[in-house]
Every structure is written in C-alpha cells, then in structure tokens.
mmCIF file of C-alpha atoms in Angstrom:
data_model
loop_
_atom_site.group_PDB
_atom_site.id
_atom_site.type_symbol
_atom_site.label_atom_id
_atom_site.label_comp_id
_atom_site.label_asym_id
_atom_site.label_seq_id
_atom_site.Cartn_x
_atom_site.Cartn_y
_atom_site.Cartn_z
ATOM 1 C CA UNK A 4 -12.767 -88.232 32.628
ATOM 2 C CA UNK A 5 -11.663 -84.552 34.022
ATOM 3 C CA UNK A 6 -11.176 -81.778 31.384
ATOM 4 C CA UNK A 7 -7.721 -81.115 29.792
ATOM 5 C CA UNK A 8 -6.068 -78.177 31.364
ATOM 6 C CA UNK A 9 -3.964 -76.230 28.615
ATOM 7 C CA UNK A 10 -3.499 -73.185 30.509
ATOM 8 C CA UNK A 11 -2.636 -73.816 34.229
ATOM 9 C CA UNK A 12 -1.577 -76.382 36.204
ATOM 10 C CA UNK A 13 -2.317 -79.940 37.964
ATOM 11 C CA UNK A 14 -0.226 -79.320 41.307
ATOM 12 C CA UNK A 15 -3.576 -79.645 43.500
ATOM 13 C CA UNK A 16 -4.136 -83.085 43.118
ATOM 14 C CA UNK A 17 -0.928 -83.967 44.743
ATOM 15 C CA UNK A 18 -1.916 -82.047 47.657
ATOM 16 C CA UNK A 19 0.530 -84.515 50.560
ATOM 17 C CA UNK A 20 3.499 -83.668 47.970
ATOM 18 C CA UNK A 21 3.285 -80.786 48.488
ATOM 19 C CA UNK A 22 2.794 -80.115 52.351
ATOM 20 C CA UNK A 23 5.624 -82.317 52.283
ATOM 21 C CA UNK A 24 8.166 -79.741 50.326
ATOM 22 C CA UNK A 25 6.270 -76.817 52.514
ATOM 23 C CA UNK A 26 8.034 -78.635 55.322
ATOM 24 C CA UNK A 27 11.268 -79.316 53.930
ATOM 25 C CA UNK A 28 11.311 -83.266 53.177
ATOM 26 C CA UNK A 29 12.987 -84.508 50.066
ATOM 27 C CA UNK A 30 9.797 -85.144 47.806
ATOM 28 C CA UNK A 31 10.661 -87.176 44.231
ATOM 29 C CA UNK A 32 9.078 -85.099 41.091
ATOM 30 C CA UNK A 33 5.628 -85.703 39.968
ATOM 31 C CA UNK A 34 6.833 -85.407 36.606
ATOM 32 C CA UNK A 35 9.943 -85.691 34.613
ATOM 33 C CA UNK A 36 10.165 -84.493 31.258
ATOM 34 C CA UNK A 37 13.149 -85.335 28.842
ATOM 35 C CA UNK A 38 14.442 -86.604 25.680
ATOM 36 C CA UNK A 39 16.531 -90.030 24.632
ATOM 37 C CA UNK A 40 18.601 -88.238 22.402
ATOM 38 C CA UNK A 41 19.757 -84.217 21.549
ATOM 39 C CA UNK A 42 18.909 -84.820 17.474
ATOM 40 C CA UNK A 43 16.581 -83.917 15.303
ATOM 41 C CA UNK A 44 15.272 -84.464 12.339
ATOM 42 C CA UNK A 45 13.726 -80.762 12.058
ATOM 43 C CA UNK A 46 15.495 -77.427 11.872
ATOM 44 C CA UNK A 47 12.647 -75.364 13.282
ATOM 45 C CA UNK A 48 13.499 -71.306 13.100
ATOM 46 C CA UNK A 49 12.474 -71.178 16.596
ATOM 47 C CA UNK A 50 14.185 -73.738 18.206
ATOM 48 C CA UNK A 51 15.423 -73.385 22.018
ATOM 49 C CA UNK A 52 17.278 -76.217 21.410
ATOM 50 C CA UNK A 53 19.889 -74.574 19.513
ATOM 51 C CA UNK A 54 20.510 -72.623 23.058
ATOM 52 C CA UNK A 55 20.757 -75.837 25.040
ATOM 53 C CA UNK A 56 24.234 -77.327 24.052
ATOM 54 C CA UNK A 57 25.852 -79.623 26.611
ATOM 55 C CA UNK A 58 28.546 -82.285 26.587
ATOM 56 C CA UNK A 59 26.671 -84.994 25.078
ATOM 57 C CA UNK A 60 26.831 -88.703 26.708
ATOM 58 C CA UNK A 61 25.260 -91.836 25.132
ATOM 59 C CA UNK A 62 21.964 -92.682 25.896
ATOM 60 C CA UNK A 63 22.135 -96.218 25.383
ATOM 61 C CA UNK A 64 19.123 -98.832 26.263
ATOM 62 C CA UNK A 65 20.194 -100.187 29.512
ATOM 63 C CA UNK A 66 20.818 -96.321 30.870
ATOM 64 C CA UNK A 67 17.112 -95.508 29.323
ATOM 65 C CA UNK A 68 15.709 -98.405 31.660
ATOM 66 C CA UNK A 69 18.395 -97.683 34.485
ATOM 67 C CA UNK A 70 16.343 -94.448 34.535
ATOM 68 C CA UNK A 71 12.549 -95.351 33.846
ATOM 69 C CA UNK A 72 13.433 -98.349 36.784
ATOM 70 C CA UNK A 73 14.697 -96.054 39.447
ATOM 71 C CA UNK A 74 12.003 -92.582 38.198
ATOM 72 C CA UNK A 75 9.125 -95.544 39.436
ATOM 73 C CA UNK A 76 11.435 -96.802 42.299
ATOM 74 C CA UNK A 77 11.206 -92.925 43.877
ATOM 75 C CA UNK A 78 7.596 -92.263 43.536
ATOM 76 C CA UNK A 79 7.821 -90.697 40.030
ATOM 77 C CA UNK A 80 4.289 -90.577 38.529
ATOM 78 C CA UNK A 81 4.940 -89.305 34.707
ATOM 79 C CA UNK A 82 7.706 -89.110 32.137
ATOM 80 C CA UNK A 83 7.403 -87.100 29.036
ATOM 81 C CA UNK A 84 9.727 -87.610 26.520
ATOM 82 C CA UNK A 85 10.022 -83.802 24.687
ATOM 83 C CA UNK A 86 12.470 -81.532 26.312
ATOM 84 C CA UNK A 87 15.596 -80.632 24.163
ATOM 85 C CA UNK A 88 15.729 -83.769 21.203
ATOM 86 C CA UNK A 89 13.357 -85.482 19.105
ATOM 87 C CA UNK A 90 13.067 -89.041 20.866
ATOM 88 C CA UNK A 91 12.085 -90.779 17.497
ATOM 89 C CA UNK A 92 15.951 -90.277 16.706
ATOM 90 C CA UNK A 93 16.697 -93.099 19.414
ATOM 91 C CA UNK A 94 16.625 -96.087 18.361
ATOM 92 C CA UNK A 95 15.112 -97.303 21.942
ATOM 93 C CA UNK A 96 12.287 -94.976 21.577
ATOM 94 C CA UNK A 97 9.520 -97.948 21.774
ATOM 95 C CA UNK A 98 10.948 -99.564 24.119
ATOM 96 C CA UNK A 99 11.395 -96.976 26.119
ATOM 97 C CA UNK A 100 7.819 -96.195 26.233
ATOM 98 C CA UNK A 101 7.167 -99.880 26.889
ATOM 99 C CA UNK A 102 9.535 -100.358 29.777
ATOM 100 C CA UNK A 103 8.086 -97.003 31.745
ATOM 101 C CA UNK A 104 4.287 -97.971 31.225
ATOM 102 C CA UNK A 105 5.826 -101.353 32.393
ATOM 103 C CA UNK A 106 6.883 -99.593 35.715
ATOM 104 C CA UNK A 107 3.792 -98.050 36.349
ATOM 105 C CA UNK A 108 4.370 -94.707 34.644
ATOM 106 C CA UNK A 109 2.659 -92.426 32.397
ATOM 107 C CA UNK A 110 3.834 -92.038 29.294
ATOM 108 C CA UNK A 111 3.725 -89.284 27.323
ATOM 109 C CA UNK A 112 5.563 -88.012 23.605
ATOM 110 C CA UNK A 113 5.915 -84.439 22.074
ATOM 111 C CA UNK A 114 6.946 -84.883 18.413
ATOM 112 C CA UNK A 115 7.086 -83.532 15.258
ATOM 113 C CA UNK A 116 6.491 -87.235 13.787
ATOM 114 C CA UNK A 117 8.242 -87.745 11.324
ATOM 115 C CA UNK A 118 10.578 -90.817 12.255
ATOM 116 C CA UNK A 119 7.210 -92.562 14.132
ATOM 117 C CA UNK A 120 6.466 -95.579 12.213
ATOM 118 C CA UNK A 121 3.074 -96.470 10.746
ATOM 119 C CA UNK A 122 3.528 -100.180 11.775
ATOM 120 C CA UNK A 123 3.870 -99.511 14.866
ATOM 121 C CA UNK A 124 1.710 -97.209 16.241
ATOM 122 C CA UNK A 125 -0.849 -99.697 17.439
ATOM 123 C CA UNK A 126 1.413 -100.965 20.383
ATOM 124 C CA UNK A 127 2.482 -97.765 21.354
ATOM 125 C CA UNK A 128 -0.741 -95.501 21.338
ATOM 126 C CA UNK A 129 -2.759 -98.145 23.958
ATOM 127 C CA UNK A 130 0.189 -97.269 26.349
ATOM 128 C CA UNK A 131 0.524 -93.816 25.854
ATOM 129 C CA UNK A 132 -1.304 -91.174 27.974
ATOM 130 C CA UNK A 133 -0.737 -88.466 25.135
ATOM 131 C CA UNK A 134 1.304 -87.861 21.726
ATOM 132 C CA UNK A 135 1.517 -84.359 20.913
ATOM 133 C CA UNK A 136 2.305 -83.462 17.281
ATOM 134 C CA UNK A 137 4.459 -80.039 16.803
ATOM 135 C CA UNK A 138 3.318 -78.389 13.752
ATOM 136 C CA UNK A 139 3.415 -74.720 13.332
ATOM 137 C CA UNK A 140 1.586 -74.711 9.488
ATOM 138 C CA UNK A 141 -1.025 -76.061 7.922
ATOM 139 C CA UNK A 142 0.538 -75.176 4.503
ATOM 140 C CA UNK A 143 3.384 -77.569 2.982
ATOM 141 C CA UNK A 144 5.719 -74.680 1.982
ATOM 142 C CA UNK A 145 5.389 -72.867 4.995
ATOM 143 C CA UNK A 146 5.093 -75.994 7.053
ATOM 144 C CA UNK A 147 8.892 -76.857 5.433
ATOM 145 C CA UNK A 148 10.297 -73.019 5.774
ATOM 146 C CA UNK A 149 9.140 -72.576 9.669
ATOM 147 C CA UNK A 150 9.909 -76.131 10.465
ATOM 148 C CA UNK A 151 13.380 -76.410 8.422
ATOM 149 C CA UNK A 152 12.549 -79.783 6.090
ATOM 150 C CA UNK A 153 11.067 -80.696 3.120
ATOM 151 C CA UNK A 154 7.575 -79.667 2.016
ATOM 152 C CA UNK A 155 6.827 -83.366 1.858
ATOM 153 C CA UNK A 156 7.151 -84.087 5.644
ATOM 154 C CA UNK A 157 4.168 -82.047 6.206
ATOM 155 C CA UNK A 158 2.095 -84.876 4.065
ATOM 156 C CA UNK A 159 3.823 -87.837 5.913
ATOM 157 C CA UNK A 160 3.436 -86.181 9.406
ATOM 158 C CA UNK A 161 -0.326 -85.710 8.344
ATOM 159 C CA UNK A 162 -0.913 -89.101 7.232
ATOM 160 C CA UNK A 163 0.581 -90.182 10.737
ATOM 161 C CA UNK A 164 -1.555 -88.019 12.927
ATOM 162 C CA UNK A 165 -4.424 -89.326 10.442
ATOM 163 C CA UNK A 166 -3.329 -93.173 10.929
ATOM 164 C CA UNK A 167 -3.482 -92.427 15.090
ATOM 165 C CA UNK A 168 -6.656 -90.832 15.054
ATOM 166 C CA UNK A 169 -8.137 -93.711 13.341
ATOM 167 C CA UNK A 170 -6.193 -96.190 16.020
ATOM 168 C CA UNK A 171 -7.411 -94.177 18.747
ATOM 169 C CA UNK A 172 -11.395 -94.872 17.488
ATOM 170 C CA UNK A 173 -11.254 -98.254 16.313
ATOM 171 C CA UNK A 174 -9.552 -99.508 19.482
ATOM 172 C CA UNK A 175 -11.316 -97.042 21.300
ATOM 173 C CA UNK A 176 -8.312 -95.960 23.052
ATOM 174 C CA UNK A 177 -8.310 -93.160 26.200
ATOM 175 C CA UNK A 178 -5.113 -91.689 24.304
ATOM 176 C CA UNK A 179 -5.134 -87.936 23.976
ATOM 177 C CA UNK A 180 -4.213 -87.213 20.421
ATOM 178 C CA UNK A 181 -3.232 -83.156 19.878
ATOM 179 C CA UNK A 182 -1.647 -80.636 17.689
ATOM 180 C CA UNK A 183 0.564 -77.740 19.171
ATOM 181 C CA UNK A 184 1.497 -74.713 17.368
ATOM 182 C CA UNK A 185 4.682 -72.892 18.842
ATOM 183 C CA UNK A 186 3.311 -69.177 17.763
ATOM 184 C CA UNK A 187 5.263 -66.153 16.634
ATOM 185 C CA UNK A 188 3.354 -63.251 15.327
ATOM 186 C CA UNK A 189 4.881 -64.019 11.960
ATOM 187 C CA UNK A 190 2.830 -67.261 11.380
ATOM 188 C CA UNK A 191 -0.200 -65.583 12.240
ATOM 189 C CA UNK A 192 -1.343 -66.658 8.762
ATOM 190 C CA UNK A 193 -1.042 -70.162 9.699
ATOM 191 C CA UNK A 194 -3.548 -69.429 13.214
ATOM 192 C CA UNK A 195 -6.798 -70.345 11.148
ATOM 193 C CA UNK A 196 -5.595 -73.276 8.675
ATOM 194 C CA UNK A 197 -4.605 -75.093 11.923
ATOM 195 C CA UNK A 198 -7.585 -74.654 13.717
ATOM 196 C CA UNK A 199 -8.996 -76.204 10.607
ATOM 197 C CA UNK A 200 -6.698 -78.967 9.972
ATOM 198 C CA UNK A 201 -6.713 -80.173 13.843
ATOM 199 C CA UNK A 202 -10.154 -80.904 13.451
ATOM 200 C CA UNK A 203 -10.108 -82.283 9.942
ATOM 201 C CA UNK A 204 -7.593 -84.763 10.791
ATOM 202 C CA UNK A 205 -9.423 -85.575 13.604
ATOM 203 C CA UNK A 206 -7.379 -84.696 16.706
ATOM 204 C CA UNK A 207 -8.743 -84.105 19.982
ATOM 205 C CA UNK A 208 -6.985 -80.562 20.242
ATOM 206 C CA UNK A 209 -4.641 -77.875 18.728
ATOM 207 C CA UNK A 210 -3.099 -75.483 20.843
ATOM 208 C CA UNK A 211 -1.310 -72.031 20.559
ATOM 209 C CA UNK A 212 1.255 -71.402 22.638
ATOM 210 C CA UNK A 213 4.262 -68.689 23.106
ATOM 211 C CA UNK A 214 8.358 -68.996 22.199
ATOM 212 C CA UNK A 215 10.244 -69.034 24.579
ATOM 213 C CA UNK A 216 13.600 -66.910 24.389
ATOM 214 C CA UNK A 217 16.457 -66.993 27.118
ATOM 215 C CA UNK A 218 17.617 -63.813 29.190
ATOM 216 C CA UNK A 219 19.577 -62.522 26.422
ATOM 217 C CA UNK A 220 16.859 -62.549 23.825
ATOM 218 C CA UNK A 221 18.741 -65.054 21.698
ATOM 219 C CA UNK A 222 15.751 -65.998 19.411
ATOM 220 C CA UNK A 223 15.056 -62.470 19.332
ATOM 221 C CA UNK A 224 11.215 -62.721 20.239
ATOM 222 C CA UNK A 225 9.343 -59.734 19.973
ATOM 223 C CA UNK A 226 6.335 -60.126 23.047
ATOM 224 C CA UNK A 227 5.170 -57.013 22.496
ATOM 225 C CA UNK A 228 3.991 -58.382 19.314
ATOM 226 C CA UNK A 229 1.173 -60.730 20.399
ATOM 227 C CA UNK A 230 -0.903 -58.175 21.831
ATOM 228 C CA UNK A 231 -1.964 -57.193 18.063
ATOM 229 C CA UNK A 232 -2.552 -61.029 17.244
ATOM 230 C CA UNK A 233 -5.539 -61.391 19.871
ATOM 231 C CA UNK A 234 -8.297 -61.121 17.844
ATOM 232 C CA UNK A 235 -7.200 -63.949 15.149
ATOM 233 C CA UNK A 236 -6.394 -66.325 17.820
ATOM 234 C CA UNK A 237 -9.507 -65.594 19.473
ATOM 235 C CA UNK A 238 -11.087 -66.114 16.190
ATOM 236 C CA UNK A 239 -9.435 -69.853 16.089
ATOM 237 C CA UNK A 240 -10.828 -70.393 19.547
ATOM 238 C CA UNK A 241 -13.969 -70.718 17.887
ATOM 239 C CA UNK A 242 -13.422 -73.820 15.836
ATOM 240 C CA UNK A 243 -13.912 -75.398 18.743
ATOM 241 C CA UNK A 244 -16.970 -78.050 18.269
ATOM 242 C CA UNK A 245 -18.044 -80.692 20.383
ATOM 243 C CA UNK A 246 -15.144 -82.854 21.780
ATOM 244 C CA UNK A 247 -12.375 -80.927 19.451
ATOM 245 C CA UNK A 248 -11.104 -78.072 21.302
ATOM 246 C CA UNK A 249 -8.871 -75.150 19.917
ATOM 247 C CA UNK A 250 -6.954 -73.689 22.659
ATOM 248 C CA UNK A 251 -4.629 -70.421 23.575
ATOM 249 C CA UNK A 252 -2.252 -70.627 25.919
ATOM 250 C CA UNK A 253 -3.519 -67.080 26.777
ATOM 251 C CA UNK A 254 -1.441 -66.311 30.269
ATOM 252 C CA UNK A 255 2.013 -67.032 28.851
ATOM 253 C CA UNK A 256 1.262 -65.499 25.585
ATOM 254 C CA UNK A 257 -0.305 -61.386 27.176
ATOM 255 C CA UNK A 258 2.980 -62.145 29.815
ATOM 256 C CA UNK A 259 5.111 -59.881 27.721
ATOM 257 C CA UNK A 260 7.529 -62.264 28.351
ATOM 258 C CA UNK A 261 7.806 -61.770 32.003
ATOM 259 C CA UNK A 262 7.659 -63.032 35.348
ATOM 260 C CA UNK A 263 6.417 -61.822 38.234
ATOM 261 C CA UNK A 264 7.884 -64.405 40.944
ATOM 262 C CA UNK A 265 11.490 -63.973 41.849
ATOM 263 C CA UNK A 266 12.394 -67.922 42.938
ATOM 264 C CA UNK A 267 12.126 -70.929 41.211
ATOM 265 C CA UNK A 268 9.968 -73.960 43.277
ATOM 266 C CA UNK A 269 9.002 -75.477 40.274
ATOM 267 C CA UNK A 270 11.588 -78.389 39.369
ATOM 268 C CA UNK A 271 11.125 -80.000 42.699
ATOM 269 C CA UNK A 272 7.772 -81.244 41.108
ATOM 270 C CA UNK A 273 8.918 -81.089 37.200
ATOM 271 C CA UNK A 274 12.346 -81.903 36.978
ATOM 272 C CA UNK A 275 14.159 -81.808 33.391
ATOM 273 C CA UNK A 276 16.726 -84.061 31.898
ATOM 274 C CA UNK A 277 18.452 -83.293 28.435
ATOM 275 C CA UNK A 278 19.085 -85.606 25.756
ATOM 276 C CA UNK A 279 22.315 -85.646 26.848
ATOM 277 C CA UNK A 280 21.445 -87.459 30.113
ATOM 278 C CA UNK A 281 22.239 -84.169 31.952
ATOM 279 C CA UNK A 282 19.865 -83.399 35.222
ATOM 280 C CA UNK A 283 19.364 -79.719 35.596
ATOM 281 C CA UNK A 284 16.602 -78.143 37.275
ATOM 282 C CA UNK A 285 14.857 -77.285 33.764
ATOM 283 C CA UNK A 286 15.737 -76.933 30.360
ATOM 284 C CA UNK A 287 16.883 -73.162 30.809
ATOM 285 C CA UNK A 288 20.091 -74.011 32.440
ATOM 286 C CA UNK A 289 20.878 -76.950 30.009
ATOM 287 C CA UNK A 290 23.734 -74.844 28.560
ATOM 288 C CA UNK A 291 27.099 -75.583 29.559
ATOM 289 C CA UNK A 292 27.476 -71.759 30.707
ATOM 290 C CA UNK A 293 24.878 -72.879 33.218
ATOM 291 C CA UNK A 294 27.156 -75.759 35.001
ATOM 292 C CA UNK A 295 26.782 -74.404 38.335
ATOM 293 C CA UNK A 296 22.838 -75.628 38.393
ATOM 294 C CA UNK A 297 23.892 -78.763 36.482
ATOM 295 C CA UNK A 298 23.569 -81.735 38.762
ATOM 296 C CA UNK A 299 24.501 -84.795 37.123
ATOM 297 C CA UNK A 300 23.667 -87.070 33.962
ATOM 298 C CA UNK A 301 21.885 -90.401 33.944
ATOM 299 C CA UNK A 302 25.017 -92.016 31.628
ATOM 300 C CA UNK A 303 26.975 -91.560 34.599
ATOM 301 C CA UNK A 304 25.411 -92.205 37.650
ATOM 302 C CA UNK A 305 21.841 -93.865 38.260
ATOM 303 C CA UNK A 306 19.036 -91.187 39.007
ATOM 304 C CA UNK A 307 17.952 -93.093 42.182
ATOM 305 C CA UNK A 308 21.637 -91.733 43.057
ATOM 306 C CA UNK A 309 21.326 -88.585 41.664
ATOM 307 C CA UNK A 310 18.052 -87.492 43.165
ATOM 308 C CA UNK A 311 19.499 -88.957 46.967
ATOM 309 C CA UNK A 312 22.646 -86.878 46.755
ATOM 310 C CA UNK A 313 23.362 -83.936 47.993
ATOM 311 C CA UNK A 314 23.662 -81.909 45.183
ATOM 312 C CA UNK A 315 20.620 -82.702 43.984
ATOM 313 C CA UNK A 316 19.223 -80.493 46.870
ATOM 314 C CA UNK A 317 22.036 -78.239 47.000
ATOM 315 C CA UNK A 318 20.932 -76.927 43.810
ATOM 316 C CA UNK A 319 17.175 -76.858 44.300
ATOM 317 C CA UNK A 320 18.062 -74.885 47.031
ATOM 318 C CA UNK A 321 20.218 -72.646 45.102
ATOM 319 C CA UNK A 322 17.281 -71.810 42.726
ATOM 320 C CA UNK A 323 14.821 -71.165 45.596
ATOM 321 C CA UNK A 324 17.110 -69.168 47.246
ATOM 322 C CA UNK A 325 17.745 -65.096 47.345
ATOM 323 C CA UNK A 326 20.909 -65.752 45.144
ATOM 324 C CA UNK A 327 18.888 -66.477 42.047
ATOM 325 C CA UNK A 328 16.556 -64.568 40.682
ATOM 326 C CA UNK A 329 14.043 -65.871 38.247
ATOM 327 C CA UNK A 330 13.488 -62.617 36.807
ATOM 328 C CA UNK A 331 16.590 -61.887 35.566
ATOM 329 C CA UNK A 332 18.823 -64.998 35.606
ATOM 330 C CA UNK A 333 17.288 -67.487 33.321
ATOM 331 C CA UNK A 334 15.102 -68.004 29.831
ATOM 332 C CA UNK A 335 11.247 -66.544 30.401
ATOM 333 C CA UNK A 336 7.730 -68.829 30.169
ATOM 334 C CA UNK A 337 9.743 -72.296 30.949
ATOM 335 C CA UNK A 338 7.769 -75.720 31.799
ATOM 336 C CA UNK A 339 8.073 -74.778 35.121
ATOM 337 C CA UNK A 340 6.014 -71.079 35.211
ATOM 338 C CA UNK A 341 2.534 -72.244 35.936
ATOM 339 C CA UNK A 342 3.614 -74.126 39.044
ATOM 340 C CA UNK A 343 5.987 -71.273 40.194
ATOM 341 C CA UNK A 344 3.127 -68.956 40.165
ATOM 342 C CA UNK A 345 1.153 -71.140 42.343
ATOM 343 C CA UNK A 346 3.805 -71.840 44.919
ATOM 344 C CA UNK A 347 5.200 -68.262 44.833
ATOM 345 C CA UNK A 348 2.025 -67.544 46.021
ATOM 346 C CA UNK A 349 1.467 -70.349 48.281
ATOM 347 C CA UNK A 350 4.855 -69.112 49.976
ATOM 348 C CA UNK A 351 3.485 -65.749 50.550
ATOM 349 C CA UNK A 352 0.582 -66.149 51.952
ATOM 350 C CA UNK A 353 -1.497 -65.391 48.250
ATOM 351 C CA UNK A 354 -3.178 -68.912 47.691
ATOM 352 C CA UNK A 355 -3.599 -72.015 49.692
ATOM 353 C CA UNK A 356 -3.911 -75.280 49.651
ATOM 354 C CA UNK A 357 -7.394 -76.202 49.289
ATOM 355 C CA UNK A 358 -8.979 -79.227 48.124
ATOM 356 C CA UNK A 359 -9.189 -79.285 44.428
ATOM 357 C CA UNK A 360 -13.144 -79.189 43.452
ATOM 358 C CA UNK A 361 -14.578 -81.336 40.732
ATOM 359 C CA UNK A 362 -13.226 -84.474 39.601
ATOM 360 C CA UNK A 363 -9.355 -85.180 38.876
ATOM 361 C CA UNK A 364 -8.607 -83.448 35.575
ATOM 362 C CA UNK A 365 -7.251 -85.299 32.718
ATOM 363 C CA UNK A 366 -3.054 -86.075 32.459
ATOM 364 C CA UNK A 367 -3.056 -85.187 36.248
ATOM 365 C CA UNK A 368 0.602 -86.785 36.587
ATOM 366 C CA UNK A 369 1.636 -84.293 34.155
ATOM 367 C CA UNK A 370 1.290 -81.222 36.351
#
C-alpha cells in the first residue's frame, strides 16, 4: 500500500476526470463528504458547525440509501460521513455504512466516538476505509472543557479507539485507524500528550491541523498565532516511530489564513452535503445567508436528479466564475483548498497534468 497523504491532495490519480472538467463535460465527484444528521453529542469551542445553520429536513433511511444508490449510480468513488453533524446521532449510521460499501463505495467516518458502540465495531471496521477520532486533549478535564462534555467521555472515547485498534490487529484489517487534533494556539499544551497517547493507544496516526473561521472571523481565530507554535509541533513530529506517524498539516496551518487562488474548482471533485440533506458546493456556504450557492437537498429530490439538473452546474459555474471570489467571499482553509491550489494552477498554466509517480497512495478516492 501507497503512503497516507495528510498534507496535499489525491487529484492525480483520477487523471481522465479531470481532462474531462478541463473540457467542460459534466464529471460526477470523486468524493462526497457529509453527515446523516446536524446533532451532536459534543459542544466543541471551535465548532464551524455552529456557523452552518440551515432549514433542517429528515434524513430518514430510505433517503440515506436513495443517496448512497444513486452517489454509485454516477461514478461516485468515496463518501465520508463528517461534514457539519456527528453521524453516530442517526440512528441509520451502520447501515448506512453497510449499504454504500454494498454499492461499491468507500467508506469513511470522522467522529468524536462517543455514541459508536463496542458491539459493533467488528462489522463496521472490515468495511470501512478509515475512522478518524476528533480529539483535541489528551487530558480528561481539558479533553471535557475544549470538547464541551463530561470529563468521562474522554475515558469511553479512549477505550473505543483502544477496542478498534485491537479489531484492526486481530482481524488484521487494512482499516486506517487515526487521531485528529483541530489546533488553536491555546491547546498547545495538549500538542505533546497527543502525540503520546496516539501511539499508546495504538493508532496508526494523529494529526494537527488548523480552525477554520468564515470571512467574518466568527470563531475569532487568531493565524498569526501559529507561527510561535512551530517548534512544539515540530517537536510532536518526532514521536513518529515505525508505522505510527505524527503529522502537521503544515501548509494550511503557516497560510495565515489565506488564499492565494481567486475561484473555486474544487467541489466539482469534493462535493459537500449537510446534515440537513442540503447540496452546496462545500460546507462554507451551508448557511442559509448563503442560499444563492445552495442547490438542493437529498430529502427532497434524489441526487441522481440533483447532480443532472441544471442548477447543479449553474452554481459550479457561479463559484468558478469572476463573480465570486474565493478570497474574500467565503470561510478560509475549507475541504476543498488543496485541490483548488492544484487546479488554480493547472488553469494558469503553473502545473500540469503529469502522470502521478510511485504507486497509488493510500485513501486515493478520498482526494
């Protein structure tokens, strides 16, 4: 197997998808990433979530497999089930993850894990391409005053990520098992004890990536900030041994916050769905304020539908166009910001499309 790539992107390896879009034809995304459901069990202080409220539809189970059906139907490769709502809060979560490996998906879950049931574990981890556990402490207090909870859901989520890890080996299972830290310069105290605890509990990473704000500065993230936090997470980098890795998400994070594209390619190949059922380019224009990017929501309409109408492309357009402008009109580091570097590029003449060297990196679907 390829290496995991934590700070980039996959886009290469679906080289024909993308001379495709260079030439204008209506290409289905490589990867879809959304949630079954807008709640949560958490309150985290940091939460983009907060700045994502839409008119909410029901997510029952036959408009969950209405979905995952038609996403394979199109030519979908991958679904990951983060975005804006902890999925655990559905109560079609499992079968949801069935139903798209089922259809020839990949499967993937970002969680903080505390809804995932011990009992059943085994039967989802074998179908799972990764399950990525958010925890920003390695300390229970802090653990419950960063993540809004109780300090005892940091020792249940640890005795899950414990009880996967030891699936994972005595099934030996190709699952990816990893920790993600959403960093702030205020939890820098918390950079080391996770490097630790990733690789006492076994997991096959823990990474350090940047909060996200919108245009507005909502969350009120400081980016200046990070440059004086180098040199601890640099120091984490190096609890690194053998197959664990500790990783920075070091582009995003030295950004400042900034872009330095002006049009957005990127949700042609990742789109974004709410846990609403809403289809919107990403998760920065989930807001209701955004509803003239919003294209339609899975409760109402099938996505096969969706994704063939007009307004599907309308808005794609839209984004791409000289009438938006990334730098200016939307939330900073989205899903989406790797892949827009590369094609901003691409368009002008800065990169090309050469064949990707080495073998096929790990996750590929999820570019």
């Amino acid at each position: 197997m390829g290496e995991l790539i934590f700070d980039g992107h996959k886009l290469l390896w679906h080289k024909k998808l993308i001379e495709a879009w260079l030439k204008g034809e209506r290409i289905p995304p490589i990867t879809i990433d959304c949630s079954l459901t807008r709640r949560c069990t958490y309150r985290c202080i940091y939460c983009y979530g907060t700045l994502q409220a839409n008119d909410e539809k029901k997510m029952t189970r036959d408009v969950i497999f209405r979905f995952l059906d038609d996403a394979a139907e199109i030519g979908v490769k991958a679904v990951s089930l983060v975005s804006d709502g902890e999925s655990t809060c559905s109560p079609y979560f499992y079968d949801a993850i069935h139903r798209g490996k089922a259809n020839g998906l990949d499967m993937a879950v970002g969680t903080n894990g505390y809804l995932l049931q011990e009992d059943r574990l085994e039967e989802i981890l074998p179908v799972l391409t990764y399950i990525r556990f958010n925890i920003s402490a390695a300390d229970p207090e802090r653990y419950a005053k960063i993540h809004g909870c109780d300090a005892k859901c940091y020792q249940m989520v640890s005795r899950i990520i414990k009880k996967c890890v030891k699936i994972k080996k005595e099934k030996k299972l190709n699952v990816t098992i990893g920790l993600q830290m959403v960093f702030l310069p205020e939890f820098a105290d918390q950079v080391i004890p996770l490097a630790k605890l990733g690789r006492e509990l076994g997991a096959d990473y823990v990474i350090f990536k940047h909060c996200s704000d919108d245009e507005l500065g909502s969350l009120g993230v400081d980016y200046s900030k990070y440059q004086k936090c180098v040199d601890i997470l640099k120091e984490a980098e190096k609890y690194s041994k053998g197959e664990y890795k500790v990783a920075v998400k070091w582009s995003k994070i030295l950004s400042e916050g900034k872009r330095r594209y002006s049009r957005c390619y990127g949700p042609a190949f990742i789109m974004q769905f709410s846990g609403s059922g809403l289809v919107a380019p990403c998760g920065m224009l989930f807001n209701e304020k955004y509803a003239k990017y919003h294209i339609g929501n899975i409760a109402d309409k099938s996505f096969k539908e969706i994704w063939k109408s007009e307004r599907y492309w309308e808005v794609l357009r839209l984004i791409s166009s000289e009438k938006f402008d990334a730098k200016t009109m939307c939330g900073g580091l989205c899903l989406q910001h790797k892949v827009n570097e590369f094609l901003w590029d691409l368009k002008h003449g800065r990169d090309s499309l050469e064949e990707p060297k080495g073998e096929s990196p790990m996750h590929v679907n999820f570019v």
